[in-house]
Coordinates of C-alpha atoms in Angstrom, one line a residue:
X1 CA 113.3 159.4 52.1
X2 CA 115.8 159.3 48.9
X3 CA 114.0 156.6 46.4
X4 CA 117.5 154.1 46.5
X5 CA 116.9 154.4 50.6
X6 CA 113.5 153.5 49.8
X7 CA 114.3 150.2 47.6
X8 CA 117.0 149.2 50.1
X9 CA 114.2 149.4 53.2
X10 CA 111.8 147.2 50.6
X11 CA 114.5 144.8 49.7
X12 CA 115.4 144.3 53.6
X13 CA 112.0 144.3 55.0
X14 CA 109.1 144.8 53.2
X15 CA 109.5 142.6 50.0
X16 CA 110.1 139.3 52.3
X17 CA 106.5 140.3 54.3
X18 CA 105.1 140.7 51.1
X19 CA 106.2 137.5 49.1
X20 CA 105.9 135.1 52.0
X21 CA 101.9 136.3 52.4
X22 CA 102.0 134.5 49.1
X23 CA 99.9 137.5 47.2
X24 CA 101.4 136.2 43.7
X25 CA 100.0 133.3 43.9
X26 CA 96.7 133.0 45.0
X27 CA 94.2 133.4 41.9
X28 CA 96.6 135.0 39.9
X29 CA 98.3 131.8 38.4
X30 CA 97.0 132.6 34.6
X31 CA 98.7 136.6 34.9
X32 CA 101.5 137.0 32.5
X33 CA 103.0 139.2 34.9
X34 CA 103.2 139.3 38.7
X35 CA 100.5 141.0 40.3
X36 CA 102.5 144.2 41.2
X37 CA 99.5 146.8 41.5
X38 CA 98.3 144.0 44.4
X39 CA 101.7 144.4 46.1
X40 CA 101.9 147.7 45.9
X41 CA 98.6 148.1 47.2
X42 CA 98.9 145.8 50.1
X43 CA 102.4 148.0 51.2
X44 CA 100.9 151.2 51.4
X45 CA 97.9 150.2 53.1
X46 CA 99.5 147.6 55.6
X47 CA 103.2 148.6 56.2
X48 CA 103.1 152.0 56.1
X49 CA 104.9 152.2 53.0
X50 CA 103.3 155.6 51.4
X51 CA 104.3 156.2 47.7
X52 CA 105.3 152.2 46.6
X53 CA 104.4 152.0 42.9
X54 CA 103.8 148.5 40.7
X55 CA 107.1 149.3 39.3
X56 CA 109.4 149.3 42.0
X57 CA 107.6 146.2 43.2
X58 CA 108.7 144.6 39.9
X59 CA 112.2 146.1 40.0
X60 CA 112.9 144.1 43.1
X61 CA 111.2 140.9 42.3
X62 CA 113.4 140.7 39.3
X63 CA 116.5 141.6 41.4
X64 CA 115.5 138.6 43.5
X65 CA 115.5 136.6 40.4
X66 CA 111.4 135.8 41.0
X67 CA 110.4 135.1 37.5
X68 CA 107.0 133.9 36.1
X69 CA 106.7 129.6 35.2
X70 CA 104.5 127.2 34.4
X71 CA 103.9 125.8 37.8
X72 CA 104.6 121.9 38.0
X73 CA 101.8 119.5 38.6
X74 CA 101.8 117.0 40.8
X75 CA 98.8 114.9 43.1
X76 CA 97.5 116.5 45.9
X77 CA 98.9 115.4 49.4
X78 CA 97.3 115.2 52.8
X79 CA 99.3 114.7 56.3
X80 CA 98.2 111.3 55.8
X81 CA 99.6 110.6 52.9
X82 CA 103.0 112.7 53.5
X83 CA 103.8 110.2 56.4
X84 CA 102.8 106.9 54.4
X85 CA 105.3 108.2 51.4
X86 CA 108.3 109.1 54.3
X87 CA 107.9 105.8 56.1
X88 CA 108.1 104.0 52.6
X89 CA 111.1 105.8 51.4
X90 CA 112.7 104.3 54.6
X91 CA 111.5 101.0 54.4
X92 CA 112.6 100.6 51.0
X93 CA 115.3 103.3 51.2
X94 CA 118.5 100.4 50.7
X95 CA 116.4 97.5 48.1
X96 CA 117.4 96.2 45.4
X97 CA 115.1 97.7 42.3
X98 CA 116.8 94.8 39.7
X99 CA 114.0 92.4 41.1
X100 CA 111.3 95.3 40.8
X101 CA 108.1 94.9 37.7
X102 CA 107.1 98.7 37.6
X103 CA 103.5 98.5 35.9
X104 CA 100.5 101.2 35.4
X105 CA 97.8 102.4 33.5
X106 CA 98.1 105.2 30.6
X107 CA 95.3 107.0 29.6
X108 CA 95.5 109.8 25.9
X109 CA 93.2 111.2 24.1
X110 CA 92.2 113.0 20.9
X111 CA 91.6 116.2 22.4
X112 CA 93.9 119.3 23.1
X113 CA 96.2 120.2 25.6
X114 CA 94.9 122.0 29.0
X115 CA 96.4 125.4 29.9
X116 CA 99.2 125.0 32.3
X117 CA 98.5 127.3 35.3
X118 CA 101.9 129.9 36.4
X119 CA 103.6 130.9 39.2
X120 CA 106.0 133.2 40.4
X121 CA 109.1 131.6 41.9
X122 CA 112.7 131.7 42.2
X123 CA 115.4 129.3 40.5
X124 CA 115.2 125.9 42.6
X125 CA 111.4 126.6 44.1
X126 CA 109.9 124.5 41.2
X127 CA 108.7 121.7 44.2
X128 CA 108.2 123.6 47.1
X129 CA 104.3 122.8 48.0
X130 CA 102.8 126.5 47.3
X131 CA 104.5 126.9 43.6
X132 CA 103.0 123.0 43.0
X133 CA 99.4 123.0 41.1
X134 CA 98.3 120.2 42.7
X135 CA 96.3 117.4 40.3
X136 CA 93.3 115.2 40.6
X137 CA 92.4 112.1 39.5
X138 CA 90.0 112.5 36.4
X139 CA 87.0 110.7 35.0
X140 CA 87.6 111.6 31.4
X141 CA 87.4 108.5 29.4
X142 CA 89.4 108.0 26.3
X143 CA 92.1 105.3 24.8
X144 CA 93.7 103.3 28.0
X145 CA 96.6 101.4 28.1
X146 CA 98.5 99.1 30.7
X147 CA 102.1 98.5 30.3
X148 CA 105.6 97.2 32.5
X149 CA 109.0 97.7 32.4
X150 CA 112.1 96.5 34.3
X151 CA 115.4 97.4 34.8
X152 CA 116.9 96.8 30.9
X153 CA 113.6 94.9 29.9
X154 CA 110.3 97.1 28.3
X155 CA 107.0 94.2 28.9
X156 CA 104.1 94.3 26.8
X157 CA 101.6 97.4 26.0
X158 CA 98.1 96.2 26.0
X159 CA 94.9 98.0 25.2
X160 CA 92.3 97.8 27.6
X161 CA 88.5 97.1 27.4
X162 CA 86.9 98.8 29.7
X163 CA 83.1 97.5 31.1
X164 CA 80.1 98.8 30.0
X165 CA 78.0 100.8 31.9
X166 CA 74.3 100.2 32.8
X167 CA 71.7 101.6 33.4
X168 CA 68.8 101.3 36.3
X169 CA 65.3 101.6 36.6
X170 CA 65.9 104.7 38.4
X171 CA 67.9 106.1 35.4
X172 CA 70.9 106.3 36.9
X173 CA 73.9 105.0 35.4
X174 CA 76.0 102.0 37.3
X175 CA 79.7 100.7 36.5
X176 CA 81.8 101.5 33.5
X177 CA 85.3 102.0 33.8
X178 CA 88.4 99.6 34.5
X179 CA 87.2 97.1 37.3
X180 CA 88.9 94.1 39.2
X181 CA 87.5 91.3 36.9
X182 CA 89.4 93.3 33.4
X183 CA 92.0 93.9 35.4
X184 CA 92.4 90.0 36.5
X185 CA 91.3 89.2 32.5
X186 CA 93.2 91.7 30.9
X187 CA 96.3 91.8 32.9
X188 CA 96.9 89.4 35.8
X189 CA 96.5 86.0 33.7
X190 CA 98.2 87.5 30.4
X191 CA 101.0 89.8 30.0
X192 CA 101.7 90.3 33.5
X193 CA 102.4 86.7 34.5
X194 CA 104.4 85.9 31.3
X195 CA 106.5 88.6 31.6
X196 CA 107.3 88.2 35.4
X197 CA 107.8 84.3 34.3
X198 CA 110.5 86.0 31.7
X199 CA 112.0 87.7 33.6
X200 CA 113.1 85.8 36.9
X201 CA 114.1 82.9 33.9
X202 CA 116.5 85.9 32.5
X203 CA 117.1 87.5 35.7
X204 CA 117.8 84.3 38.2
X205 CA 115.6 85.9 41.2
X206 CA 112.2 86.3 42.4
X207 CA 110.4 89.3 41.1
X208 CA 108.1 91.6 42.8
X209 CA 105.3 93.6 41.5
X210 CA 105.4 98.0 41.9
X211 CA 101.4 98.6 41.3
X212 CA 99.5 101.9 42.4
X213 CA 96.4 102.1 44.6
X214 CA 93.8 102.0 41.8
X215 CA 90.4 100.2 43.1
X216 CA 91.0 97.2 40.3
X217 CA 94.2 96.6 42.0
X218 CA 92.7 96.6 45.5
X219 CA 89.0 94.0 44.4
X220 CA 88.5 90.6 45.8
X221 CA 89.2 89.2 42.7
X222 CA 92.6 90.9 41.9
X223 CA 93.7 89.9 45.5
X224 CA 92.6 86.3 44.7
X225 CA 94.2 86.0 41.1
X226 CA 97.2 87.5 42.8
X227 CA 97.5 85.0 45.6
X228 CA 96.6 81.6 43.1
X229 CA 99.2 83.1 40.6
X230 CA 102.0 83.5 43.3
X231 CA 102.4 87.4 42.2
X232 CA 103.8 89.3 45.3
X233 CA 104.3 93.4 45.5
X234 CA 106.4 96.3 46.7
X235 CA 104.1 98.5 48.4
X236 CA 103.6 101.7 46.9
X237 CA 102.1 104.5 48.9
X238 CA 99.2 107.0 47.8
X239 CA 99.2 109.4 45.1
X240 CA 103.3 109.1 44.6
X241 CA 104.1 108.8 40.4
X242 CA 107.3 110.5 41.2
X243 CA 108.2 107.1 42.9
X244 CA 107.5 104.9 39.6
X245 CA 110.0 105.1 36.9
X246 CA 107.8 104.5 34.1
X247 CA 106.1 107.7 34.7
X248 CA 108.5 109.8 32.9
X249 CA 108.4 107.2 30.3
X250 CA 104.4 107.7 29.6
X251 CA 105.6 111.5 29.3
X252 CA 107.9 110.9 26.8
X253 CA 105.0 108.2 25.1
X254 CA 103.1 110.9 24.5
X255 CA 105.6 112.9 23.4
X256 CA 105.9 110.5 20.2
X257 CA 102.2 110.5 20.1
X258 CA 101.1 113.4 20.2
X259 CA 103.8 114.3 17.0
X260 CA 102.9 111.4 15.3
X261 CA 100.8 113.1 12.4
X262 CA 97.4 111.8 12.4
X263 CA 97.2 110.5 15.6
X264 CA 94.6 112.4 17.3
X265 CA 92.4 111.8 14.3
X266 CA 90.4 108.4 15.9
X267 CA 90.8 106.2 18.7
X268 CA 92.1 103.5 16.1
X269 CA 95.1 106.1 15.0
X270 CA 95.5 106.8 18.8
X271 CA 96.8 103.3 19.4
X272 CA 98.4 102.8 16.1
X273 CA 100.6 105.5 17.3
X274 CA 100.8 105.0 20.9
X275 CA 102.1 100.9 19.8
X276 CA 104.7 102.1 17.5
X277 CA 105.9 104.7 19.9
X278 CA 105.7 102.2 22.8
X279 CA 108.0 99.4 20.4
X280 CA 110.4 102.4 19.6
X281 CA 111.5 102.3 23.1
X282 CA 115.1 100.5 23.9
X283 CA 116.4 99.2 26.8
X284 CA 118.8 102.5 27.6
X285 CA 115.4 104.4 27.2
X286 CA 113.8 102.5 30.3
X287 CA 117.5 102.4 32.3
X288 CA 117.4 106.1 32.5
X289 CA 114.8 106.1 34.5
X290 CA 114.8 102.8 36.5
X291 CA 118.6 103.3 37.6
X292 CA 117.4 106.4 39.5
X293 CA 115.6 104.7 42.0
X294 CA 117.6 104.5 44.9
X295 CA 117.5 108.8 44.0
X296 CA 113.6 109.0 44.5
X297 CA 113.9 107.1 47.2
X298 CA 117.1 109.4 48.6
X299 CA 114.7 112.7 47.5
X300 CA 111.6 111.9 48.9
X301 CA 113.8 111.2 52.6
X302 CA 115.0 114.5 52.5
X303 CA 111.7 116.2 51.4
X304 CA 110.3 114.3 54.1
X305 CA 107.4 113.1 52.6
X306 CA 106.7 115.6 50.4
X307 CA 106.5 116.0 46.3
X308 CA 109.9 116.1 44.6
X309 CA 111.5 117.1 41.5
X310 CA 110.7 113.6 40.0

């Protein structure tokens, strides 16, 4: 067979087989180059295809516009959760987001970057589940922050405390991190009442309350505070940042941070510059990301469930 008959027949056939067994990426996310030799391999011995080389694997990849990227992170989602995020975005597919408090926890640090893992996609595959490196919640302790926002209005940035840790005659170690009683200390009767008070006197309606899952939200106590403070939520189902505006606006906090020179230096130059890039912030700053609700909400419908590009 002529070698241009040959790529035609790969093109047409054997290509698809080969891409859609998803040999590019599994274990090779960290290859600068597509696994060709793999492909290759996997023709000759499995579809008959005597004589492909690594090259002419390449030479069609290319010609179906796969290229190598940084594959996009986003949490890890189970059946479960798919159907709690599509039932949300249905329930809440036609609110009104003016009379929504978006709030969450930010956690930087003084180290380095990680490595972001690659994949081999086309144009428009950035969110499709198997080009997604899926991420996990992580125990790494550093500077944390809680802040809020609203539609036209930025609310406070606080640094948290978090509890100590203790230890027990057995020698293991008990506690540490953010609990229920800092978060009802720290947040509920401070910055997050004022500024829901401020904002339904500037706003003339109730406001409601966009928190994740965290286990502080979730305690006794939080549920208590919440109840004698007359603070009512939105839901917001597991492991969705893409449906909280104020996501994209940590990214771009770290952004400032992270360039700030010096800041990586201590703890106390950490939240030197994470509080002036926080007050840098102006209302346009936060509307670019609020005023695409009603999108998320649109995305995640027609994903059904699944991650988007937010």
């Amino acid at each position: 067979m002529r070698a241009i008959h040959i790529l035609k027949y790969l093109q047409k056939l054997v290509f698809p087989h080969l891409w859609h067994a998803k040999l590019l990426n599994v274990g090779k996310h960290t290859a600068p180059l597509p696994p060709c030799l793999d492909l290759a391999a996997h023709a000759n011995s499995h579809l008959n295809c005597n004589g492909l080389t690594a090259v002419q694997v390449k030479y069609i990849a290319q010609s179906r516009r796969y290229r190598r990227y940084v594959a996009r992170q986003k949490p890890f989602l189970d059946k479960r959760k798919v159907l709690k995020r599509l039932e949300w975005a249905r329930v809440n597919r036609f609110r009104n987001w003016d009379e929504a408090i978006w709030t969450d926890k930010l956690q930087l640090g003084t180290g380095n970057h990680s490595v972001h893992p690659m994949v081999t996609r086309k144009p428009g595959e950035a969110y499709l589940p198997e080009c997604l490196a899926p991420t996990f919640q992580s125990g790494h302790e550093a500077l944390m922050v809680w802040g809020c926002i609203s539609h036209g209005y930025k609310g406070p940035l606080i640094q948290l405390e978090m509890a100590p840790r203790l230890q027990l005659r057995n020698g293991r170690w008990r506690g540490g991190g953010f609990n229920s009683e800092g978060y009802v200390m720290q947040v509920l009767n401070g910055p997050l009442k004022d500024f829901i008070a401020q904002m339904e006197k500037v706003k003339g309606h109730r406001m409601l309350v966009v928190e994740d899952g965290a286990p502080a939200h979730k305690g006794k106590l939080a549920k208590q505070a919440c109840e004698e403070l007359g603070i009512k939520h939105i839901a917001h189902p597991p492991s969705s940042p893409d449906l909280n505006p104020i996501e994209p606006l940590w990214m771009e906090l770290k952004q400032r941070v992270y360039s700030t020179p010096g800041a990586r230096r201590s703890l106390e130059h950490l939240w030197n510059a994470t509080e002036a890039a926080w007050k840098s912030f102006t209302a346009d700053d936060i509307n670019k990301y609020t005023r695409k609700m009603p999108s998320r909400v649109t995305a995640l419908v027609k994903s059904k469930g699944l991650p988007t590009k937010f």
